[in-house]
């Protein structure tokens, strides 16, 4: 089979790229390892930058987001005895939105079905070939067990951290940076109205805690735990008790509810370059991972894809390779900014090291709430840089 763009991976990066290319009249084929149901039910990120929300709206994907999403002016920073609000709208002129990645993915999958373009789910043995030539291809076994080969003009590797696309960039030219953090997050979803109007990031001697949410009736919470934490050791009572301790504040109470999902998430930073090899382009988690403390992973994938959609459209429709040639360097600027911000939030808020480290962390937190310039730096990074031009511009 032939197509213009073969997209490996139908997570948010792959699905959004397919949608933005479709808007420019460029057909694509999606090749995904998991089932559509699995992709639609994965619980991951929860915060969208306002630039991401604008892009989704302009792409015709804003209806449910506007109906069900929750706009937040900022976040709370907390440490024992103190909770302070940072107002991003005042500090940086931008808000953020609570709208789960699960919902973004469902909206994108519905748009893909409406576009009536090809998507192979449950694909196995996916491999990218001949990235260095004008005729790259992707081979895989489809769900019926038949061998397939998609010959394309461009291959987009949107297949996440574990996907095969980056292996098509020869080891000799690849450069990888990685940091594994000595802690993990235990995340839960619970049927309970949030106890706060906006997210609370809490430093505590027992470890970091985050109060997030998915709607007016569903709470999302995280606790810092050991990387090898055995989830079986965490009863619902133990989780609520730890959350109540870490968020404790005079005059405030944490409401509890039925826990519907529980998992332990590793924390790592990872960047691999180049993000382009010939006719293969990497986007999203395939090229970089950030720890979730800065709420950047999904937004960074969206920014890559906006840029890439435009580069591919210029290349295929106008034979103009300038944006494609600049893709790696332009994308990496933002990647490293978000990698730094996510590392900084992570190391400031999680318990690690000794009491000296703890005092430095508390000093940094006090500085942010006391100094408008320090608060503005956090607000601008969290609320996000402008999203690059896409096929919609
Ligand atoms: P995804 O979402 O990982 O999608 C990649 C897709 O590629 C598929 N794939 C393959 N397809 C074909 N052949 C193969 N061999 C393949 N191997 C993999 C996968 O099945 C998948 O469908 O990457 P994408 O699209 O770049 O999107 C990035 C975001 O998903 C990611 O940055 C965030 O979700 C990161 N992240 C979080 N970010 C936050 O900002 N806040 C969070 O709370 C948060 N929680 C999380 C997360 C990532 C997690 N992962 C990846 C373990 C929680 C988890 C569990
Ligand atoms: C989430 O709601 O899942 C979430 C929110 C903010 C973060 C990380 C995760 O920094």
Short mmCIF file of C-alpha atoms and ligand atoms in Angstrom, two decimals:
data_model
loop_
_atom_site.label_atom_id
_atom_site.label_comp_id
_atom_site.label_asym_id
_atom_site.label_seq_id
_atom_site.Cartn_x
_atom_site.Cartn_y
_atom_site.Cartn_z
CA UNK A 1 0.00 0.00 0.00
CA UNK A 2 1.12 3.57 -0.74
CA UNK A 3 0.38 6.76 1.18
CA UNK A 4 1.92 10.18 1.63
CA UNK A 5 2.64 9.97 5.37
CA UNK A 6 2.91 6.81 7.50
CA UNK A 7 2.43 7.61 11.19
CA UNK A 8 3.71 5.05 13.69
CA UNK A 9 1.78 5.31 16.99
CA UNK A 10 -1.77 6.58 17.57
CA UNK A 11 -1.28 8.34 20.90
CA UNK A 12 -2.04 12.07 21.08
CA UNK A 13 1.01 12.98 18.94
CA UNK A 14 0.18 10.56 16.09
CA UNK A 15 -3.56 11.28 16.12
CA UNK A 16 -3.13 15.06 16.19
CA UNK A 17 -0.53 14.95 13.41
CA UNK A 18 -2.95 12.89 11.27
CA UNK A 19 -5.68 15.46 11.94
CA UNK A 20 -3.51 18.50 11.12
CA UNK A 21 -2.26 16.86 7.92
CA UNK A 22 -5.83 16.03 6.93
CA UNK A 23 -6.70 19.74 7.40
CA UNK A 24 -4.04 20.50 4.75
CA UNK A 25 -5.36 17.79 2.41
CA UNK A 26 -2.51 15.33 3.10
CA UNK A 27 -3.58 11.72 3.57
CA UNK A 28 -1.90 9.48 6.15
CA UNK A 29 -2.02 5.95 7.56
CA UNK A 30 -1.84 5.30 11.32
CA UNK A 31 -0.14 2.14 12.62
CA UNK A 32 -0.72 1.39 16.31
CA UNK A 33 0.43 -1.54 18.44
CA UNK A 34 -2.48 -1.46 20.90
CA UNK A 35 -6.24 -1.82 20.38
CA UNK A 36 -8.32 1.35 19.92
CA UNK A 37 -10.08 0.62 23.25
CA UNK A 38 -6.74 0.39 25.06
CA UNK A 39 -5.51 3.69 23.57
CA UNK A 40 -8.78 5.44 24.49
CA UNK A 41 -8.74 4.29 28.10
CA UNK A 42 -5.14 5.07 29.16
CA UNK A 43 -5.11 7.49 32.08
CA UNK A 44 -2.28 9.95 31.80
CA UNK A 45 -1.84 13.72 31.71
CA UNK A 46 -4.49 16.17 32.92
CA UNK A 47 -3.37 19.74 32.23
CA UNK A 48 -3.47 21.57 28.89
CA UNK A 49 -1.62 24.82 28.28
CA UNK A 50 -3.80 27.59 26.84
CA UNK A 51 -1.79 27.38 23.58
CA UNK A 52 -2.72 23.70 23.32
CA UNK A 53 -6.38 24.55 23.95
CA UNK A 54 -6.30 27.24 21.24
CA UNK A 55 -4.79 24.81 18.75
CA UNK A 56 -7.38 22.11 19.54
CA UNK A 57 -10.21 24.65 19.15
CA UNK A 58 -8.86 25.93 15.83
CA UNK A 59 -8.55 22.32 14.66
CA UNK A 60 -12.29 21.85 15.28
CA UNK A 61 -11.71 19.77 18.41
CA UNK A 62 -12.89 22.26 21.03
CA UNK A 63 -16.60 21.44 21.53
CA UNK A 64 -16.37 18.92 24.37
CA UNK A 65 -13.30 20.65 25.80
CA UNK A 66 -15.28 23.92 26.11
CA UNK A 67 -18.21 22.03 27.62
CA UNK A 68 -16.37 19.77 30.08
CA UNK A 69 -12.89 21.27 30.54
CA UNK A 70 -12.15 23.43 33.60
CA UNK A 71 -10.15 26.63 33.14
CA UNK A 72 -7.73 27.35 36.02
CA UNK A 73 -6.10 30.71 36.69
CA UNK A 74 -3.10 29.09 38.43
CA UNK A 75 -1.95 26.60 41.06
CA UNK A 76 -1.31 26.44 44.81
CA UNK A 77 2.17 25.81 46.23
CA UNK A 78 2.20 24.37 49.74
CA UNK A 79 4.63 23.35 52.48
CA UNK A 80 3.86 22.56 56.13
CA UNK A 81 1.70 25.33 57.57
CA UNK A 82 1.48 27.43 54.38
CA UNK A 83 -0.45 27.37 51.10
CA UNK A 84 -0.02 30.13 48.48
CA UNK A 85 -1.85 30.76 45.22
CA UNK A 86 0.10 31.67 42.07
CA UNK A 87 -2.17 33.45 39.59
CA UNK A 88 -0.81 32.71 36.10
CA UNK A 89 -3.29 35.06 34.44
CA UNK A 90 -1.93 38.00 36.44
CA UNK A 91 1.68 36.83 36.24
CA UNK A 92 1.93 35.55 32.66
CA UNK A 93 -1.34 36.54 30.97
CA UNK A 94 -2.36 32.94 30.37
CA UNK A 95 -4.48 30.27 32.10
CA UNK A 96 -4.33 26.44 31.95
CA UNK A 97 -7.10 23.88 31.47
CA UNK A 98 -8.00 20.63 33.21
CA UNK A 99 -9.05 18.23 30.46
CA UNK A 100 -7.69 14.69 30.63
CA UNK A 101 -5.47 13.17 27.95
CA UNK A 102 -8.06 10.37 27.79
CA UNK A 103 -10.65 12.92 26.61
CA UNK A 104 -8.26 14.59 24.12
CA UNK A 105 -7.52 11.13 22.70
CA UNK A 106 -11.23 10.25 22.39
CA UNK A 107 -11.91 13.54 20.56
CA UNK A 108 -9.00 12.89 18.18
CA UNK A 109 -10.09 9.29 17.52
CA UNK A 110 -13.62 10.48 16.67
CA UNK A 111 -12.15 13.06 14.25
CA UNK A 112 -10.06 10.33 12.61
CA UNK A 113 -13.13 8.17 12.10
CA UNK A 114 -14.98 11.15 10.56
CA UNK A 115 -12.03 11.74 8.18
CA UNK A 116 -12.45 8.10 7.01
CA UNK A 117 -8.71 7.57 6.72
CA UNK A 118 -6.84 4.33 7.37
CA UNK A 119 -5.80 3.27 10.87
CA UNK A 120 -4.32 -0.14 11.71
CA UNK A 121 -4.73 -1.04 15.38
CA UNK A 122 -3.28 -4.19 17.03
CA UNK A 123 -0.29 -4.05 14.65
CA UNK A 124 2.74 -6.15 15.66
CA UNK A 125 6.41 -6.35 14.58
CA UNK A 126 6.30 -2.73 13.40
CA UNK A 127 9.55 -1.64 11.69
CA UNK A 128 10.67 1.49 9.81
CA UNK A 129 12.86 0.94 6.72
CA UNK A 130 14.97 3.09 4.38
CA UNK A 131 14.54 6.33 6.33
CA UNK A 132 17.59 7.69 4.52
CA UNK A 133 16.02 7.33 1.07
CA UNK A 134 13.20 9.08 -0.84
CA UNK A 135 11.05 5.95 -0.42
CA UNK A 136 10.83 4.99 3.28
CA UNK A 137 8.40 2.29 4.36
CA UNK A 138 6.84 0.72 7.44
CA UNK A 139 6.26 -3.02 7.73
CA UNK A 140 4.05 -4.78 10.29
CA UNK A 141 1.70 -7.69 10.87
CA UNK A 142 -1.94 -6.55 10.92
CA UNK A 143 -4.58 -7.84 13.34
CA UNK A 144 -5.66 -10.54 10.88
CA UNK A 145 -2.06 -11.85 10.91
CA UNK A 146 -1.20 -10.60 7.38
CA UNK A 147 2.13 -8.96 6.59
CA UNK A 148 1.77 -5.33 5.42
CA UNK A 149 4.14 -2.82 3.88
CA UNK A 150 3.21 0.87 3.71
CA UNK A 151 5.35 2.81 1.24
CA UNK A 152 5.33 6.49 2.12
CA UNK A 153 6.98 9.80 1.30
CA UNK A 154 7.41 10.62 5.00
CA UNK A 155 7.38 8.47 8.16
CA UNK A 156 6.44 10.13 11.46
CA UNK A 157 7.65 8.25 14.55
CA UNK A 158 5.01 9.08 17.19
CA UNK A 159 5.38 5.75 18.99
CA UNK A 160 6.32 6.88 22.49
CA UNK A 161 9.28 5.96 24.67
CA UNK A 162 9.18 2.21 23.91
CA UNK A 163 8.40 2.48 20.18
CA UNK A 164 10.67 1.23 17.38
CA UNK A 165 10.99 4.40 15.24
CA UNK A 166 14.03 5.86 16.95
CA UNK A 167 15.92 2.60 16.25
CA UNK A 168 15.82 3.59 12.56
CA UNK A 169 18.25 6.42 13.41
CA UNK A 170 21.70 4.77 13.33
CA UNK A 171 23.38 4.41 16.75
CA UNK A 172 26.47 6.16 15.39
CA UNK A 173 24.62 9.48 14.99
CA UNK A 174 22.28 9.22 17.98
CA UNK A 175 22.86 11.16 21.16
CA UNK A 176 20.79 10.38 24.24
CA UNK A 177 20.52 12.13 27.62
CA UNK A 178 18.72 10.41 30.47
CA UNK A 179 18.01 10.95 34.17
CA UNK A 180 16.19 8.46 36.35
CA UNK A 181 14.88 9.97 39.57
CA UNK A 182 15.16 8.08 42.87
CA UNK A 183 11.39 8.22 43.45
CA UNK A 184 8.09 7.44 41.70
CA UNK A 185 4.45 8.59 41.89
CA UNK A 186 1.60 6.53 43.20
CA UNK A 187 -1.39 7.91 41.27
CA UNK A 188 -5.07 7.39 42.03
CA UNK A 189 -8.39 8.36 40.50
CA UNK A 190 -11.26 8.71 42.97
CA UNK A 191 -14.97 9.42 42.80
CA UNK A 192 -14.86 12.54 44.94
CA UNK A 193 -15.44 16.23 44.30
CA UNK A 194 -12.09 18.07 44.40
CA UNK A 195 -11.38 19.67 47.80
CA UNK A 196 -9.64 22.58 46.07
CA UNK A 197 -10.69 24.87 43.19
CA UNK A 198 -7.21 24.54 41.61
CA UNK A 199 -4.28 22.07 41.76
CA UNK A 200 -2.16 21.89 44.95
CA UNK A 201 1.56 21.02 44.67
CA UNK A 202 2.65 20.14 48.22
CA UNK A 203 6.19 19.78 49.59
CA UNK A 204 6.17 17.65 52.77
CA UNK A 205 8.87 15.91 54.89
CA UNK A 206 7.15 12.57 54.07
CA UNK A 207 7.34 13.32 50.33
CA UNK A 208 5.61 15.33 47.60
CA UNK A 209 1.84 15.18 47.02
CA UNK A 210 -0.31 16.59 44.21
CA UNK A 211 -4.04 17.26 44.33
CA UNK A 212 -5.37 17.30 40.76
CA UNK A 213 -8.78 16.54 39.28
CA UNK A 214 -10.55 15.38 36.16
CA UNK A 215 -14.00 16.93 36.68
CA UNK A 216 -16.26 18.36 39.39
CA UNK A 217 -16.85 14.80 40.64
CA UNK A 218 -13.53 13.00 39.96
CA UNK A 219 -10.28 13.68 41.83
CA UNK A 220 -6.77 12.72 40.68
CA UNK A 221 -4.07 12.50 43.37
CA UNK A 222 -0.39 11.59 43.45
CA UNK A 223 1.99 10.66 46.30
CA UNK A 224 5.78 10.48 46.11
CA UNK A 225 6.82 6.86 46.80
CA UNK A 226 9.92 4.70 46.27
CA UNK A 227 10.66 3.67 42.65
CA UNK A 228 10.21 -0.02 43.57
CA UNK A 229 7.07 0.61 45.66
CA UNK A 230 4.76 -2.43 45.92
CA UNK A 231 1.29 -1.11 45.22
CA UNK A 232 -0.23 -4.06 47.11
CA UNK A 233 1.13 -2.44 50.29
CA UNK A 234 -1.05 0.62 49.72
CA UNK A 235 -4.58 0.09 51.03
CA UNK A 236 -7.15 2.80 50.25
CA UNK A 237 -7.01 3.88 53.92
CA UNK A 238 -3.24 4.21 53.82
CA UNK A 239 -3.43 6.34 50.64
CA UNK A 240 -6.07 8.72 52.06
CA UNK A 241 -4.21 8.95 55.36
CA UNK A 242 -0.96 9.92 53.57
CA UNK A 243 -2.73 12.43 51.33
CA UNK A 244 -4.46 14.02 54.36
CA UNK A 245 -1.12 14.29 56.19
CA UNK A 246 0.78 15.84 53.29
CA UNK A 247 -1.99 18.35 52.39
CA UNK A 248 -2.86 19.19 56.04
CA UNK A 249 -3.67 22.87 56.64
CA UNK A 250 -5.59 24.54 59.46
CA UNK A 251 -9.22 25.13 58.48
CA UNK A 252 -9.05 22.92 55.36
CA UNK A 253 -10.21 19.33 54.95
CA UNK A 254 -9.51 16.71 52.28
CA UNK A 255 -12.68 14.91 51.18
CA UNK A 256 -12.29 11.21 50.40
CA UNK A 257 -14.18 8.86 48.06
CA UNK A 258 -14.04 5.52 46.28
CA UNK A 259 -10.68 4.87 44.60
CA UNK A 260 -11.29 3.58 41.06
CA UNK A 261 -7.70 3.30 39.77
CA UNK A 262 -4.26 2.95 41.35
CA UNK A 263 -0.83 2.74 39.72
CA UNK A 264 2.86 3.52 40.26
CA UNK A 265 4.55 5.71 37.62
CA UNK A 266 8.33 5.89 37.14
CA UNK A 267 9.91 9.36 36.86
CA UNK A 268 12.50 10.03 34.20
CA UNK A 269 13.91 12.68 31.90
CA UNK A 270 15.06 11.55 28.45
CA UNK A 271 16.04 13.35 25.24
CA UNK A 272 17.28 11.70 22.04
CA UNK A 273 18.64 13.52 18.98
CA UNK A 274 18.46 13.93 16.06
CA UNK A 275 14.66 14.16 15.82
CA UNK A 276 14.99 13.78 12.05
CA UNK A 277 16.81 11.27 9.90
CA UNK A 278 16.20 11.73 6.17
CA UNK A 279 12.48 11.15 5.68
CA UNK A 280 11.83 9.98 9.28
CA UNK A 281 10.72 12.57 11.86
CA UNK A 282 10.29 11.81 15.59
CA UNK A 283 7.68 13.65 17.70
CA UNK A 284 6.40 13.50 21.29
CA UNK A 285 7.50 10.84 23.78
CA UNK A 286 9.36 8.98 20.99
CA UNK A 287 12.02 11.71 21.24
CA UNK A 288 11.71 12.96 24.82
CA UNK A 289 10.21 12.16 28.21
CA UNK A 290 9.78 14.59 31.10
CA UNK A 291 8.76 13.78 34.68
CA UNK A 292 5.11 14.87 35.12
CA UNK A 293 5.69 17.50 37.86
CA UNK A 294 5.60 20.37 35.34
CA UNK A 295 2.57 18.96 33.42
CA UNK A 296 4.54 19.26 30.19
CA UNK A 297 4.60 15.82 28.46
CA UNK A 298 1.38 16.07 26.48
CA UNK A 299 1.79 19.79 25.71
CA UNK A 300 5.29 19.20 24.38
CA UNK A 301 3.98 16.44 22.09
CA UNK A 302 1.35 18.88 20.77
CA UNK A 303 4.00 21.57 20.10
CA UNK A 304 6.24 19.09 18.21
CA UNK A 305 3.33 18.01 16.07
CA UNK A 306 2.18 21.56 15.24
CA UNK A 307 5.69 22.29 13.98
CA UNK A 308 6.01 18.97 12.16
CA UNK A 309 2.62 19.28 10.41
CA UNK A 310 3.72 22.56 8.90
CA UNK A 311 7.15 21.18 7.92
CA UNK A 312 5.56 18.17 6.18
CA UNK A 313 2.96 20.33 4.38
CA UNK A 314 5.68 22.70 3.10
CA UNK A 315 7.77 19.75 1.94
CA UNK A 316 5.03 17.76 0.22
CA UNK A 317 2.77 20.50 -1.12
CA UNK A 318 5.24 23.30 -1.88
CA UNK A 319 8.55 21.41 -2.26
CA UNK A 320 9.93 23.81 0.37
CA UNK A 321 12.29 21.98 2.74
CA UNK A 322 13.27 24.89 5.02
CA UNK A 323 10.88 24.05 7.89
CA UNK A 324 11.75 20.34 7.64
CA UNK A 325 15.47 21.17 7.75
CA UNK A 326 14.93 23.39 10.82
CA UNK A 327 12.55 20.94 12.58
CA UNK A 328 15.08 19.25 14.84
CA UNK A 329 16.74 22.43 16.08
CA UNK A 330 13.48 24.37 16.51
CA UNK A 331 11.74 21.51 18.34
CA UNK A 332 14.75 20.88 20.58
CA UNK A 333 14.79 24.46 21.85
CA UNK A 334 11.39 23.94 23.41
CA UNK A 335 12.22 20.36 24.46
CA UNK A 336 15.21 21.51 26.52
CA UNK A 337 13.25 24.42 28.03
CA UNK A 338 10.52 22.00 29.15
CA UNK A 339 13.10 19.42 30.22
CA UNK A 340 14.74 22.02 32.46
CA UNK A 341 11.43 23.26 33.88
CA UNK A 342 10.19 19.72 34.61
CA UNK A 343 13.51 18.78 36.24
CA UNK A 344 13.44 22.00 38.31
CA UNK A 345 9.86 21.49 39.56
CA UNK A 346 10.66 17.85 40.31
CA UNK A 347 13.85 18.48 42.26
CA UNK A 348 12.31 21.42 44.14
CA UNK A 349 9.21 19.55 45.31
CA UNK A 350 10.30 15.94 45.99
CA UNK A 351 12.04 14.81 49.18
CA UNK A 352 15.52 13.56 48.31
CA UNK A 353 18.99 14.06 49.71
CA UNK A 354 19.42 15.30 53.29
CA UNK A 355 18.15 18.10 55.55
CA UNK A 356 20.43 20.58 53.77
CA UNK A 357 18.59 19.82 50.49
CA UNK A 358 15.25 20.23 52.27
CA UNK A 359 16.19 23.72 53.52
CA UNK A 360 17.30 24.73 50.01
CA UNK A 361 13.97 23.52 48.59
CA UNK A 362 11.97 25.45 51.19
CA UNK A 363 14.03 28.57 50.55
CA UNK A 364 13.30 28.28 46.81
CA UNK A 365 9.56 27.81 47.45
CA UNK A 366 9.46 30.89 49.73
CA UNK A 367 11.33 32.87 47.10
CA UNK A 368 8.70 32.00 44.46
CA UNK A 369 5.80 33.22 46.57
CA UNK A 370 7.68 36.32 47.84
CA UNK A 371 9.23 37.52 44.58
CA UNK A 372 7.04 38.54 41.63
CA UNK A 373 9.92 37.84 39.21
CA UNK A 374 10.46 34.31 40.59
CA UNK A 375 6.70 33.65 40.49
CA UNK A 376 6.50 34.98 36.93
CA UNK A 377 9.28 32.64 35.80
CA UNK A 378 7.34 29.64 37.11
CA UNK A 379 4.03 30.94 35.70
CA UNK A 380 5.40 31.55 32.19
CA UNK A 381 6.92 28.08 32.01
CA UNK A 382 3.90 26.27 33.47
CA UNK A 383 1.33 28.16 31.37
CA UNK A 384 3.53 27.45 28.34
CA UNK A 385 5.39 29.12 25.49
CA UNK A 386 3.43 29.97 22.33
CA UNK A 387 2.61 26.87 20.25
CA UNK A 388 4.49 26.90 16.90
CA UNK A 389 2.66 27.60 13.62
CA UNK A 390 0.90 24.53 12.19
CA UNK A 391 -1.01 23.62 9.02
CA UNK A 392 -3.87 25.73 10.46
CA UNK A 393 -1.88 28.98 10.10
P1 LIG B 1 2.20 8.05 23.74
O1 LIG B 1 0.96 8.58 24.38
O2 LIG B 1 3.07 7.16 24.53
O3 LIG B 1 1.74 7.35 22.40
C1 LIG B 1 2.62 6.52 21.67
C2 LIG B 1 1.78 5.52 20.93
O4 LIG B 1 2.65 4.66 20.19
C3 LIG B 1 2.21 3.33 20.38
N1 LIG B 1 3.31 2.39 20.13
C4 LIG B 1 3.46 1.72 18.99
N2 LIG B 1 2.75 1.75 17.83
C5 LIG B 1 3.14 0.92 16.85
N3 LIG B 1 4.20 0.07 16.98
C6 LIG B 1 4.92 0.00 18.11
N4 LIG B 1 5.93 -0.87 18.22
C7 LIG B 1 4.57 0.87 19.16
N5 LIG B 1 5.06 1.07 20.41
C8 LIG B 1 4.29 2.00 20.98
C9 LIG B 1 1.70 3.28 21.81
O5 LIG B 1 0.82 2.20 22.03
C10 LIG B 1 1.01 4.62 21.89
O6 LIG B 1 -0.36 4.57 21.51
O7 LIG B 1 3.13 9.25 23.20
P2 LIG B 1 2.73 10.66 22.57
O8 LIG B 1 1.62 10.49 21.57
O9 LIG B 1 4.00 11.26 22.18
O10 LIG B 1 2.06 11.49 23.77
C11 LIG B 1 2.82 11.88 24.86
C12 LIG B 1 2.00 11.78 26.16
O11 LIG B 1 1.26 10.60 26.17
C13 LIG B 1 2.92 11.83 27.37
O12 LIG B 1 3.90 12.84 27.24
C14 LIG B 1 2.21 12.07 28.67
O13 LIG B 1 1.09 11.27 28.88
C15 LIG B 1 3.23 11.83 29.79
N6 LIG B 1 2.57 11.51 31.04
C16 LIG B 1 2.08 12.52 31.76
N7 LIG B 1 2.30 13.79 31.34
C17 LIG B 1 1.81 14.81 32.04
O14 LIG B 1 2.01 15.96 31.63
N8 LIG B 1 1.07 14.57 33.20
C18 LIG B 1 0.80 13.30 33.63
O15 LIG B 1 0.12 13.11 34.62
C19 LIG B 1 1.32 12.22 32.92
N9 LIG B 1 1.09 10.96 33.33
C20 LIG B 1 2.39 10.18 31.45
C21 LIG B 1 1.61 9.92 32.60
C22 LIG B 1 2.96 9.10 30.76
C23 LIG B 1 2.79 7.79 31.19
N10 LIG B 1 3.48 6.73 30.50
C24 LIG B 1 3.93 6.91 29.13
C25 LIG B 1 4.02 5.61 31.14
C26 LIG B 1 1.38 8.62 33.00
C27 LIG B 1 1.96 7.54 32.30
C28 LIG B 1 1.64 6.15 32.78
C1 LIG B 2 -2.80 15.17 36.33
O1 LIG B 2 -3.91 15.69 36.56
O2 LIG B 2 -2.70 13.99 35.99
C2 LIG B 2 -1.57 15.98 36.50
C3 LIG B 2 -1.68 17.33 36.72
C4 LIG B 2 -0.52 18.09 36.89
C5 LIG B 2 0.71 17.46 36.84
C6 LIG B 2 0.80 16.11 36.62
C7 LIG B 2 -0.34 15.35 36.44
O3 LIG B 2 1.83 18.20 37.04
#
